[in-house]
mmCIF file of C-alpha atoms in Angstrom:
data_model
loop_
_atom_site.group_PDB
_atom_site.id
_atom_site.type_symbol
_atom_site.label_atom_id
_atom_site.label_comp_id
_atom_site.label_asym_id
_atom_site.label_seq_id
_atom_site.Cartn_x
_atom_site.Cartn_y
_atom_site.Cartn_z
ATOM 1 C CA SER K 261 0.000 0.000 0.000
ATOM 2 C CA GLU K 262 1.015 3.653 -0.386
ATOM 3 C CA GLU K 263 1.122 4.064 3.382
ATOM 4 C CA ASN K 264 3.661 1.245 3.731
ATOM 5 C CA SER K 265 5.882 2.577 0.947
ATOM 6 C CA ALA K 266 5.896 6.028 2.623
ATOM 7 C CA GLU K 267 6.956 4.417 5.892
ATOM 8 C CA GLU K 268 9.685 2.448 4.128
ATOM 9 C CA ALA K 269 11.017 5.611 2.489
ATOM 10 C CA VAL K 270 11.553 7.151 5.923
ATOM 11 C CA ASP K 271 13.927 4.292 6.690
ATOM 12 C CA ASP K 272 16.129 5.172 3.715
ATOM 13 C CA LYS K 273 19.401 6.887 4.533
ATOM 14 C CA TRP K 274 21.902 8.861 2.458
ATOM 15 C CA TYR K 275 25.522 7.752 2.120
ATOM 16 C CA TYR K 276 28.664 9.036 0.441
ATOM 17 C CA GLU K 277 31.647 7.005 -0.658
ATOM 18 C CA GLY K 278 34.779 7.472 1.430
ATOM 19 C CA ARG K 279 38.203 8.385 0.037
ATOM 20 C CA ASN K 280 39.469 4.909 0.840
ATOM 21 C CA GLY K 281 36.306 3.041 -0.053
ATOM 22 C CA GLY K 282 33.356 2.089 2.077
ATOM 23 C CA TRP K 283 30.223 4.105 2.718
ATOM 24 C CA TRP K 284 29.692 6.886 5.241
ATOM 25 C CA GLU K 285 26.266 8.040 6.342
ATOM 26 C CA PHE K 286 25.511 11.758 5.947
ATOM 27 C CA ASP K 287 24.682 13.605 9.161
ATOM 28 C CA VAL K 288 20.962 13.961 9.909
ATOM 29 C CA ARG K 289 20.627 17.624 8.837
ATOM 30 C CA THR K 290 22.404 17.072 5.517
ATOM 31 C CA ALA K 291 20.446 13.874 4.827
ATOM 32 C CA GLN K 292 17.165 15.711 5.482
ATOM 33 C CA GLN K 293 18.117 18.428 2.986
ATOM 34 C CA ILE K 294 19.122 15.866 0.346
ATOM 35 C CA GLU K 295 15.935 13.865 0.938
ATOM 36 C CA ALA K 296 13.787 17.017 0.616
ATOM 37 C CA LYS K 297 15.407 17.848 -2.735
ATOM 38 C CA PHE K 298 15.074 14.213 -3.843
ATOM 39 C CA ASN K 299 11.331 14.257 -3.091
ATOM 40 C CA GLU K 300 10.837 17.756 -4.545
ATOM 41 C CA THR K 301 12.425 16.802 -7.861
ATOM 42 C CA ALA K 302 10.745 13.401 -8.230
ATOM 43 C CA GLY K 303 8.443 14.922 -10.839
ATOM 44 C CA GLY K 304 11.219 16.730 -12.721
ATOM 45 C CA GLY K 305 13.223 19.898 -12.332
ATOM 46 C CA PRO K 306 16.844 20.551 -11.394
ATOM 47 C CA LYS K 307 18.266 17.746 -9.323
ATOM 48 C CA THR K 308 21.264 19.525 -7.843
ATOM 49 C CA LEU K 309 21.690 21.376 -4.592
ATOM 50 C CA GLU K 310 24.529 23.115 -2.810
ATOM 51 C CA LEU K 311 25.136 22.387 0.859
ATOM 52 C CA MET K 312 27.680 23.545 3.407
ATOM 53 C CA ILE K 313 29.271 20.388 4.814
ATOM 54 C CA ALA K 314 32.220 20.549 7.219
ATOM 55 C CA GLY K 315 33.055 24.105 6.161
ATOM 56 C CA PHE K 316 32.986 23.471 2.403
ATOM 57 C CA ILE K 317 30.256 23.958 -0.167
ATOM 58 C CA TYR K 318 29.387 20.703 -1.902
ATOM 59 C CA VAL K 319 27.313 20.279 -5.039
ATOM 60 C CA ILE K 320 25.053 17.253 -4.718
ATOM 61 C CA ASP K 321 23.882 15.876 -8.080
ATOM 62 C CA LEU K 322 20.907 13.549 -7.709
ATOM 63 C CA ASP K 323 20.881 12.602 -11.406
ATOM 64 C CA ALA K 324 24.495 11.428 -11.400
ATOM 65 C CA MET K 325 24.249 10.378 -7.711
ATOM 66 C CA CYS K 326 27.520 12.054 -6.810
ATOM 67 C CA GLN K 327 28.911 14.955 -4.817
ATOM 68 C CA ARG K 328 31.728 17.390 -5.597
ATOM 69 C CA ARG K 329 33.306 20.145 -3.599
ATOM 70 C CA LYS K 330 32.434 23.389 -5.364
ATOM 71 C CA ASP K 331 36.014 24.708 -5.025
ATOM 72 C CA ASN K 332 37.529 21.399 -6.178
ATOM 73 C CA PRO K 333 35.048 19.937 -8.698
ATOM 74 C CA HIS K 334 37.385 17.359 -10.247
ATOM 75 C CA ILE K 335 37.137 15.196 -7.106
ATOM 76 C CA LEU K 336 33.902 13.271 -7.290
ATOM 77 C CA ARG K 337 32.406 10.878 -4.759
ATOM 78 C CA ARG K 338 29.436 8.634 -5.323
ATOM 79 C CA ILE K 339 26.365 8.976 -3.122
ATOM 80 C CA LYS K 340 23.483 6.579 -2.608
ATOM 81 C CA ARG K 341 20.101 6.314 -0.950
ATOM 82 C CA ASP K 342 19.662 2.972 0.753
ATOM 83 C CA LYS K 343 18.401 1.157 3.797
ATOM 84 C CA GLU K 344 20.586 1.028 6.891
ATOM 85 C CA ILE K 345 23.790 -0.762 5.918
ATOM 86 C CA ALA K 346 25.649 -2.782 8.500
ATOM 87 C CA ASP K 347 29.093 -2.161 7.024
ATOM 88 C CA LYS K 348 28.969 1.642 6.955
ATOM 89 C CA ARG K 349 32.229 3.211 8.129
ATOM 90 C CA GLY K 350 30.509 5.815 10.323
ATOM 91 C CA VAL K 351 28.461 9.011 10.192
ATOM 92 C CA ALA K 352 29.716 12.323 8.789
ATOM 93 C CA GLY K 353 33.360 11.285 9.064
ATOM 94 C CA ILE K 354 33.086 9.945 12.621
ATOM 95 C CA VAL K 355 34.036 6.289 12.731
ATOM 96 C CA LYS K 356 31.329 4.126 14.228
ATOM 97 C CA SER K 357 32.315 2.485 17.476
ATOM 98 C CA LYS K 358 32.494 -1.251 17.738
ATOM 99 C CA GLN K 359 29.698 -2.233 20.057
ATOM 100 C CA LYS K 360 30.405 -5.053 22.444
ATOM 101 C CA THR K 361 27.836 -7.792 22.532
ATOM 102 C CA SER K 362 27.264 -9.658 25.757
#
């Protein structure tokens, strides 16, 4: 049903590819802004947005599913929208801690 698919969409998260491989989750604020643009442009229109992330302006391209720093556009990193992934490296550059299981 439509209600279920809307609930599932809320569970989707936004990730960017790290310099040395692996996926990093965007911080909550940035992910909300990307998700808003993603939903806004579902019916067409420009699919890019500029966001300040860690002191730099990044251009997020939802057609190409990549991000570039505006002042250094030749470096490109892939982005993706996906469910929670167990092997993510961390969130917004902060390495996830290894949780002890008892």
